[in-house]
């Protein structure tokens, strides 16, 4: 058996947020050492709220416990083809939960939202977002895949992540960095998403999954053969030890896979 993902579990979301902060800061430090920037992809759902808990805390004040948002470049792991102020927008969710709450002293991140000119043409929107990635990560013909310092992802009750859904043809997309989806089983139907190879190519990949509603799907992902073919299972497989799950006790109830309580 190859190397496996890390499954961290904590009594509650506060404990999780504390360790998630330490993990993100390690990734930030590695990114700054690599290219003096921290390139992150972020999903929606309950993740931005947990990120706010983890990152807006003042911390211990030491240089290794400082979130340097001015060096952050934030991309969206997936986005819905809706205006930026729409309630379904992942940008709006991140803005409301985290970006608008960042104190000035912590710096301002560079954020890459979708181009609203292409709301009616999701394929063009995906192509334009891929070009946005190319501007940051070098031209597509000079690097096969962009390498994010960290991808921060969620896990849906069906095992989807980003806008990669179970049994969907997009799971086989191997060329595009950003793909369009017009038939998302979860509304809204039109979205763009990072492709699976881009997700698994990241330097570090973190899932945040909390609450008892996640217990059934996490048992499937970690403890069954069928779970390995779900999108989250495919990320576990492709990312192996680069993948870390941050969960609370209720989300992993009944999961047999070995769990850890600290980094």
mmCIF file of C-alpha atoms in Angstrom:
data_model
loop_
_atom_site.group_PDB
_atom_site.id
_atom_site.type_symbol
_atom_site.label_atom_id
_atom_site.label_comp_id
_atom_site.label_asym_id
_atom_site.label_seq_id
_atom_site.Cartn_x
_atom_site.Cartn_y
_atom_site.Cartn_z
ATOM 1 C CA UNK A 1 0.000 0.000 0.000
ATOM 2 C CA UNK A 2 1.281 3.483 -0.917
ATOM 3 C CA UNK A 3 1.476 6.413 1.424
ATOM 4 C CA UNK A 4 -1.806 7.494 2.957
ATOM 5 C CA UNK A 5 -3.512 10.786 3.762
ATOM 6 C CA UNK A 6 -3.449 12.210 7.295
ATOM 7 C CA UNK A 7 -6.710 12.204 9.233
ATOM 8 C CA UNK A 8 -6.655 14.695 12.115
ATOM 9 C CA UNK A 9 -9.567 14.849 14.480
ATOM 10 C CA UNK A 10 -10.437 17.207 17.350
ATOM 11 C CA UNK A 11 -13.100 17.430 20.028
ATOM 12 C CA UNK A 12 -14.639 20.543 18.516
ATOM 13 C CA UNK A 13 -14.226 23.149 15.785
ATOM 14 C CA UNK A 14 -12.218 25.468 18.074
ATOM 15 C CA UNK A 15 -9.566 22.785 18.598
ATOM 16 C CA UNK A 16 -9.601 22.049 14.886
ATOM 17 C CA UNK A 17 -9.185 25.744 14.008
ATOM 18 C CA UNK A 18 -6.126 26.069 16.247
ATOM 19 C CA UNK A 19 -4.309 23.188 14.550
ATOM 20 C CA UNK A 20 -5.526 24.229 11.083
ATOM 21 C CA UNK A 21 -3.921 27.621 11.747
ATOM 22 C CA UNK A 22 -0.562 26.018 12.592
ATOM 23 C CA UNK A 23 -0.798 23.854 9.447
ATOM 24 C CA UNK A 24 -1.667 26.811 7.174
ATOM 25 C CA UNK A 25 1.196 28.840 8.660
ATOM 26 C CA UNK A 26 3.627 25.984 7.897
ATOM 27 C CA UNK A 27 2.352 25.998 4.308
ATOM 28 C CA UNK A 28 2.619 29.807 4.175
ATOM 29 C CA UNK A 29 6.232 29.652 5.326
ATOM 30 C CA UNK A 30 7.089 27.015 2.710
ATOM 31 C CA UNK A 31 5.444 29.123 -0.019
ATOM 32 C CA UNK A 32 7.327 32.257 1.025
ATOM 33 C CA UNK A 33 10.593 30.342 0.983
ATOM 34 C CA UNK A 34 9.783 28.917 -2.466
ATOM 35 C CA UNK A 35 8.625 32.051 -4.300
ATOM 36 C CA UNK A 36 7.961 34.842 -1.785
ATOM 37 C CA UNK A 37 4.210 34.356 -2.161
ATOM 38 C CA UNK A 38 1.548 32.023 -0.783
ATOM 39 C CA UNK A 39 -0.673 30.662 -3.564
ATOM 40 C CA UNK A 40 -3.880 29.197 -2.228
ATOM 41 C CA UNK A 41 -7.071 27.758 -3.718
ATOM 42 C CA UNK A 42 -10.188 27.932 -1.560
ATOM 43 C CA UNK A 43 -13.590 26.237 -1.750
ATOM 44 C CA UNK A 44 -16.946 27.377 -0.344
ATOM 45 C CA UNK A 45 -19.451 25.746 2.004
ATOM 46 C CA UNK A 46 -18.670 25.998 5.725
ATOM 47 C CA UNK A 47 -14.918 26.301 5.028
ATOM 48 C CA UNK A 48 -14.620 30.150 4.989
ATOM 49 C CA UNK A 49 -16.204 30.340 8.449
ATOM 50 C CA UNK A 50 -13.684 27.833 9.848
ATOM 51 C CA UNK A 51 -10.846 29.697 8.097
ATOM 52 C CA UNK A 52 -11.921 32.918 9.806
ATOM 53 C CA UNK A 53 -11.788 31.148 13.193
ATOM 54 C CA UNK A 54 -8.310 29.826 12.385
ATOM 55 C CA UNK A 55 -6.727 32.874 10.771
ATOM 56 C CA UNK A 56 -8.204 35.954 12.421
ATOM 57 C CA UNK A 57 -7.123 34.835 15.876
ATOM 58 C CA UNK A 58 -4.195 36.979 17.066
ATOM 59 C CA UNK A 59 -2.087 33.896 17.737
ATOM 60 C CA UNK A 60 0.971 33.879 19.966
ATOM 61 C CA UNK A 61 2.561 36.888 18.326
ATOM 62 C CA UNK A 62 5.831 35.187 17.297
ATOM 63 C CA UNK A 63 7.150 35.587 13.735
ATOM 64 C CA UNK A 64 6.273 31.949 12.972
ATOM 65 C CA UNK A 65 2.673 32.568 14.086
ATOM 66 C CA UNK A 66 1.899 35.540 11.841
ATOM 67 C CA UNK A 67 -0.571 35.365 8.986
ATOM 68 C CA UNK A 68 0.938 37.585 6.276
ATOM 69 C CA UNK A 69 -2.112 38.174 4.083
ATOM 70 C CA UNK A 70 -0.216 40.683 1.917
ATOM 71 C CA UNK A 71 1.708 37.729 0.464
ATOM 72 C CA UNK A 72 -1.399 35.613 -0.180
ATOM 73 C CA UNK A 73 -2.755 35.014 -3.665
ATOM 74 C CA UNK A 74 -6.218 33.486 -3.353
ATOM 75 C CA UNK A 75 -7.871 31.595 -6.203
ATOM 76 C CA UNK A 76 -11.177 29.737 -6.121
ATOM 77 C CA UNK A 77 -11.086 25.942 -6.308
ATOM 78 C CA UNK A 78 -14.527 26.240 -7.863
ATOM 79 C CA UNK A 79 -17.017 28.990 -8.495
ATOM 80 C CA UNK A 80 -20.635 29.297 -9.551
ATOM 81 C CA UNK A 81 -21.556 31.274 -12.689
ATOM 82 C CA UNK A 82 -23.396 33.977 -10.726
ATOM 83 C CA UNK A 83 -22.684 37.650 -9.932
ATOM 84 C CA UNK A 84 -20.121 38.215 -7.156
ATOM 85 C CA UNK A 85 -22.771 39.549 -4.761
ATOM 86 C CA UNK A 86 -25.105 36.569 -5.340
ATOM 87 C CA UNK A 87 -25.839 34.314 -2.356
ATOM 88 C CA UNK A 88 -24.473 31.292 -4.302
ATOM 89 C CA UNK A 89 -21.123 32.970 -5.020
ATOM 90 C CA UNK A 90 -18.088 31.432 -3.304
ATOM 91 C CA UNK A 91 -16.382 34.818 -3.667
ATOM 92 C CA UNK A 92 -19.184 36.491 -1.714
ATOM 93 C CA UNK A 93 -19.033 33.786 0.952
ATOM 94 C CA UNK A 94 -15.264 34.220 1.409
ATOM 95 C CA UNK A 95 -15.641 38.016 1.369
ATOM 96 C CA UNK A 96 -18.395 38.007 4.010
ATOM 97 C CA UNK A 97 -16.839 35.370 6.278
ATOM 98 C CA UNK A 98 -13.131 36.219 6.002
ATOM 99 C CA UNK A 99 -11.895 38.939 3.634
ATOM 100 C CA UNK A 100 -14.002 41.791 5.047
ATOM 101 C CA UNK A 101 -12.929 40.875 8.587
ATOM 102 C CA UNK A 102 -9.151 40.958 8.048
ATOM 103 C CA UNK A 103 -7.639 43.769 10.177
ATOM 104 C CA UNK A 104 -5.565 46.258 8.189
ATOM 105 C CA UNK A 105 -2.440 45.336 10.143
ATOM 106 C CA UNK A 106 -2.582 41.775 8.714
ATOM 107 C CA UNK A 107 -2.333 43.031 5.110
ATOM 108 C CA UNK A 108 -4.642 42.513 2.127
ATOM 109 C CA UNK A 109 -4.528 39.353 0.042
ATOM 110 C CA UNK A 110 -4.631 39.412 -3.763
ATOM 111 C CA UNK A 111 -7.909 37.727 -4.713
ATOM 112 C CA UNK A 112 -8.784 36.304 -8.139
ATOM 113 C CA UNK A 113 -12.560 36.262 -8.729
ATOM 114 C CA UNK A 114 -14.231 35.066 -11.945
ATOM 115 C CA UNK A 115 -14.663 37.451 -14.902
ATOM 116 C CA UNK A 116 -18.330 38.480 -14.910
ATOM 117 C CA UNK A 117 -18.256 39.159 -18.657
ATOM 118 C CA UNK A 118 -18.665 35.422 -19.199
ATOM 119 C CA UNK A 119 -21.601 34.584 -16.935
ATOM 120 C CA UNK A 120 -23.535 33.302 -19.957
ATOM 121 C CA UNK A 121 -20.660 31.229 -21.351
ATOM 122 C CA UNK A 122 -19.152 28.984 -18.674
ATOM 123 C CA UNK A 123 -16.651 27.380 -21.055
ATOM 124 C CA UNK A 124 -15.243 30.814 -21.859
ATOM 125 C CA UNK A 125 -15.308 31.647 -18.139
ATOM 126 C CA UNK A 126 -13.267 28.501 -17.403
ATOM 127 C CA UNK A 127 -10.804 29.380 -20.212
ATOM 128 C CA UNK A 128 -10.412 32.918 -18.871
ATOM 129 C CA UNK A 129 -9.867 31.653 -15.321
ATOM 130 C CA UNK A 130 -7.239 29.239 -16.629
ATOM 131 C CA UNK A 131 -5.493 32.223 -18.248
ATOM 132 C CA UNK A 132 -5.618 33.977 -14.873
ATOM 133 C CA UNK A 133 -3.831 30.949 -13.381
ATOM 134 C CA UNK A 134 -1.283 30.992 -16.207
ATOM 135 C CA UNK A 135 -0.417 34.609 -15.474
ATOM 136 C CA UNK A 136 0.422 33.618 -11.920
ATOM 137 C CA UNK A 137 1.907 30.143 -12.437
ATOM 138 C CA UNK A 138 3.726 30.596 -15.811
ATOM 139 C CA UNK A 139 2.420 29.850 -19.276
ATOM 140 C CA UNK A 140 0.635 26.521 -19.724
ATOM 141 C CA UNK A 141 3.132 25.249 -22.304
ATOM 142 C CA UNK A 142 6.022 25.857 -19.898
ATOM 143 C CA UNK A 143 4.469 24.003 -16.953
ATOM 144 C CA UNK A 144 2.160 21.023 -17.283
ATOM 145 C CA UNK A 145 0.176 21.871 -14.159
ATOM 146 C CA UNK A 146 0.122 24.765 -11.684
ATOM 147 C CA UNK A 147 1.424 23.869 -8.224
ATOM 148 C CA UNK A 148 -0.602 25.520 -5.470
ATOM 149 C CA UNK A 149 1.158 25.887 -2.125
ATOM 150 C CA UNK A 150 -2.120 24.823 -0.508
ATOM 151 C CA UNK A 151 -5.632 23.879 -1.566
ATOM 152 C CA UNK A 152 -8.305 24.263 1.124
ATOM 153 C CA UNK A 153 -11.285 22.085 0.279
ATOM 154 C CA UNK A 154 -14.583 20.818 1.617
ATOM 155 C CA UNK A 155 -16.330 17.475 1.261
ATOM 156 C CA UNK A 156 -19.971 17.261 0.182
ATOM 157 C CA UNK A 157 -22.422 14.685 1.596
ATOM 158 C CA UNK A 158 -22.066 12.752 -1.691
ATOM 159 C CA UNK A 159 -18.246 12.829 -1.551
ATOM 160 C CA UNK A 160 -17.866 15.681 -4.058
ATOM 161 C CA UNK A 161 -15.166 18.312 -3.710
ATOM 162 C CA UNK A 162 -14.678 21.564 -5.664
ATOM 163 C CA UNK A 163 -17.339 21.072 -8.353
ATOM 164 C CA UNK A 164 -16.121 17.552 -9.114
ATOM 165 C CA UNK A 165 -19.094 15.246 -8.601
ATOM 166 C CA UNK A 166 -19.300 11.421 -8.314
ATOM 167 C CA UNK A 167 -19.365 9.574 -11.649
ATOM 168 C CA UNK A 168 -19.180 12.840 -13.606
ATOM 169 C CA UNK A 169 -17.191 12.928 -16.852
ATOM 170 C CA UNK A 170 -15.129 15.868 -15.516
ATOM 171 C CA UNK A 171 -13.312 13.432 -13.214
ATOM 172 C CA UNK A 172 -11.565 12.185 -16.373
ATOM 173 C CA UNK A 173 -10.469 15.662 -17.517
ATOM 174 C CA UNK A 174 -6.681 15.472 -17.784
ATOM 175 C CA UNK A 175 -5.696 18.452 -19.948
ATOM 176 C CA UNK A 176 -7.529 21.569 -18.741
ATOM 177 C CA UNK A 177 -6.496 23.311 -15.527
ATOM 178 C CA UNK A 178 -9.982 24.776 -15.142
ATOM 179 C CA UNK A 179 -13.085 22.996 -16.442
ATOM 180 C CA UNK A 180 -16.651 24.148 -17.059
ATOM 181 C CA UNK A 181 -19.654 22.230 -15.749
ATOM 182 C CA UNK A 182 -23.169 22.996 -17.012
ATOM 183 C CA UNK A 183 -25.045 20.115 -15.394
ATOM 184 C CA UNK A 184 -24.019 20.233 -11.743
ATOM 185 C CA UNK A 185 -26.276 17.848 -9.783
ATOM 186 C CA UNK A 186 -26.307 20.493 -7.065
ATOM 187 C CA UNK A 187 -27.673 23.933 -8.023
ATOM 188 C CA UNK A 188 -26.623 26.250 -9.497
ATOM 189 C CA UNK A 189 -25.992 24.030 -12.546
ATOM 190 C CA UNK A 190 -23.355 26.244 -14.207
ATOM 191 C CA UNK A 191 -19.950 26.400 -12.543
ATOM 192 C CA UNK A 192 -16.214 26.247 -13.132
ATOM 193 C CA UNK A 193 -13.823 24.040 -11.183
ATOM 194 C CA UNK A 194 -10.165 23.156 -10.915
ATOM 195 C CA UNK A 195 -9.574 19.786 -12.563
ATOM 196 C CA UNK A 196 -8.609 16.723 -10.527
ATOM 197 C CA UNK A 197 -4.943 16.695 -11.731
ATOM 198 C CA UNK A 198 -4.536 20.332 -10.588
ATOM 199 C CA UNK A 199 -5.961 19.473 -7.161
ATOM 200 C CA UNK A 200 -3.746 16.431 -6.608
ATOM 201 C CA UNK A 201 -0.670 18.295 -7.941
ATOM 202 C CA UNK A 202 -0.748 20.824 -5.082
ATOM 203 C CA UNK A 203 2.106 20.885 -2.589
ATOM 204 C CA UNK A 204 -0.426 20.434 0.217
ATOM 205 C CA UNK A 205 -4.141 19.649 0.142
ATOM 206 C CA UNK A 206 -6.364 20.142 3.181
ATOM 207 C CA UNK A 207 -9.969 19.072 3.657
ATOM 208 C CA UNK A 208 -12.077 20.518 6.445
ATOM 209 C CA UNK A 209 -15.125 18.398 7.375
ATOM 210 C CA UNK A 210 -17.190 18.953 10.514
ATOM 211 C CA UNK A 211 -20.503 17.870 11.965
ATOM 212 C CA UNK A 212 -22.345 14.578 12.244
ATOM 213 C CA UNK A 213 -23.780 15.027 8.751
ATOM 214 C CA UNK A 214 -20.314 14.102 7.398
ATOM 215 C CA UNK A 215 -19.886 10.841 9.341
ATOM 216 C CA UNK A 216 -21.539 8.562 6.773
ATOM 217 C CA UNK A 217 -19.611 9.860 3.781
ATOM 218 C CA UNK A 218 -16.277 9.914 5.664
ATOM 219 C CA UNK A 219 -16.772 6.266 6.659
ATOM 220 C CA UNK A 220 -17.320 5.512 2.986
ATOM 221 C CA UNK A 221 -14.301 7.527 1.785
ATOM 222 C CA UNK A 222 -11.860 6.127 4.347
ATOM 223 C CA UNK A 223 -13.143 2.625 5.030
ATOM 224 C CA UNK A 224 -14.604 1.239 1.792
ATOM 225 C CA UNK A 225 -13.335 0.366 -1.678
ATOM 226 C CA UNK A 226 -16.266 2.217 -3.315
ATOM 227 C CA UNK A 227 -15.296 5.358 -1.409
ATOM 228 C CA UNK A 228 -11.947 5.434 -3.187
ATOM 229 C CA UNK A 229 -13.671 6.229 -6.476
ATOM 230 C CA UNK A 230 -15.594 9.209 -5.058
ATOM 231 C CA UNK A 231 -14.013 12.596 -5.871
ATOM 232 C CA UNK A 232 -12.651 13.032 -2.300
ATOM 233 C CA UNK A 233 -11.344 9.453 -2.427
ATOM 234 C CA UNK A 234 -9.597 10.170 -5.742
ATOM 235 C CA UNK A 235 -7.909 13.204 -4.165
ATOM 236 C CA UNK A 236 -6.775 10.976 -1.250
ATOM 237 C CA UNK A 237 -5.407 8.467 -3.751
ATOM 238 C CA UNK A 238 -3.687 11.008 -6.007
ATOM 239 C CA UNK A 239 -2.398 13.287 -3.256
ATOM 240 C CA UNK A 240 -1.515 10.524 -0.746
ATOM 241 C CA UNK A 241 0.560 11.898 2.154
ATOM 242 C CA UNK A 242 0.212 15.487 0.835
ATOM 243 C CA UNK A 243 -3.469 15.321 1.866
ATOM 244 C CA UNK A 244 -4.588 16.214 5.412
ATOM 245 C CA UNK A 245 -8.148 16.055 6.732
ATOM 246 C CA UNK A 246 -9.176 18.306 9.627
ATOM 247 C CA UNK A 247 -12.313 16.958 11.284
ATOM 248 C CA UNK A 248 -14.231 17.185 14.532
ATOM 249 C CA UNK A 249 -15.198 14.130 16.579
ATOM 250 C CA UNK A 250 -18.775 13.953 15.276
ATOM 251 C CA UNK A 251 -17.662 13.913 11.618
ATOM 252 C CA UNK A 252 -15.483 10.802 12.075
ATOM 253 C CA UNK A 253 -17.788 8.831 14.344
ATOM 254 C CA UNK A 254 -17.440 5.180 13.334
ATOM 255 C CA UNK A 255 -14.501 5.800 10.954
ATOM 256 C CA UNK A 256 -11.969 2.988 11.327
ATOM 257 C CA UNK A 257 -9.073 4.692 9.491
ATOM 258 C CA UNK A 258 -6.263 5.707 11.943
ATOM 259 C CA UNK A 259 -6.790 9.189 13.357
ATOM 260 C CA UNK A 260 -4.322 11.665 14.866
ATOM 261 C CA UNK A 261 -4.841 14.584 17.238
ATOM 262 C CA UNK A 262 -1.831 16.765 16.373
ATOM 263 C CA UNK A 263 0.410 17.694 13.434
#
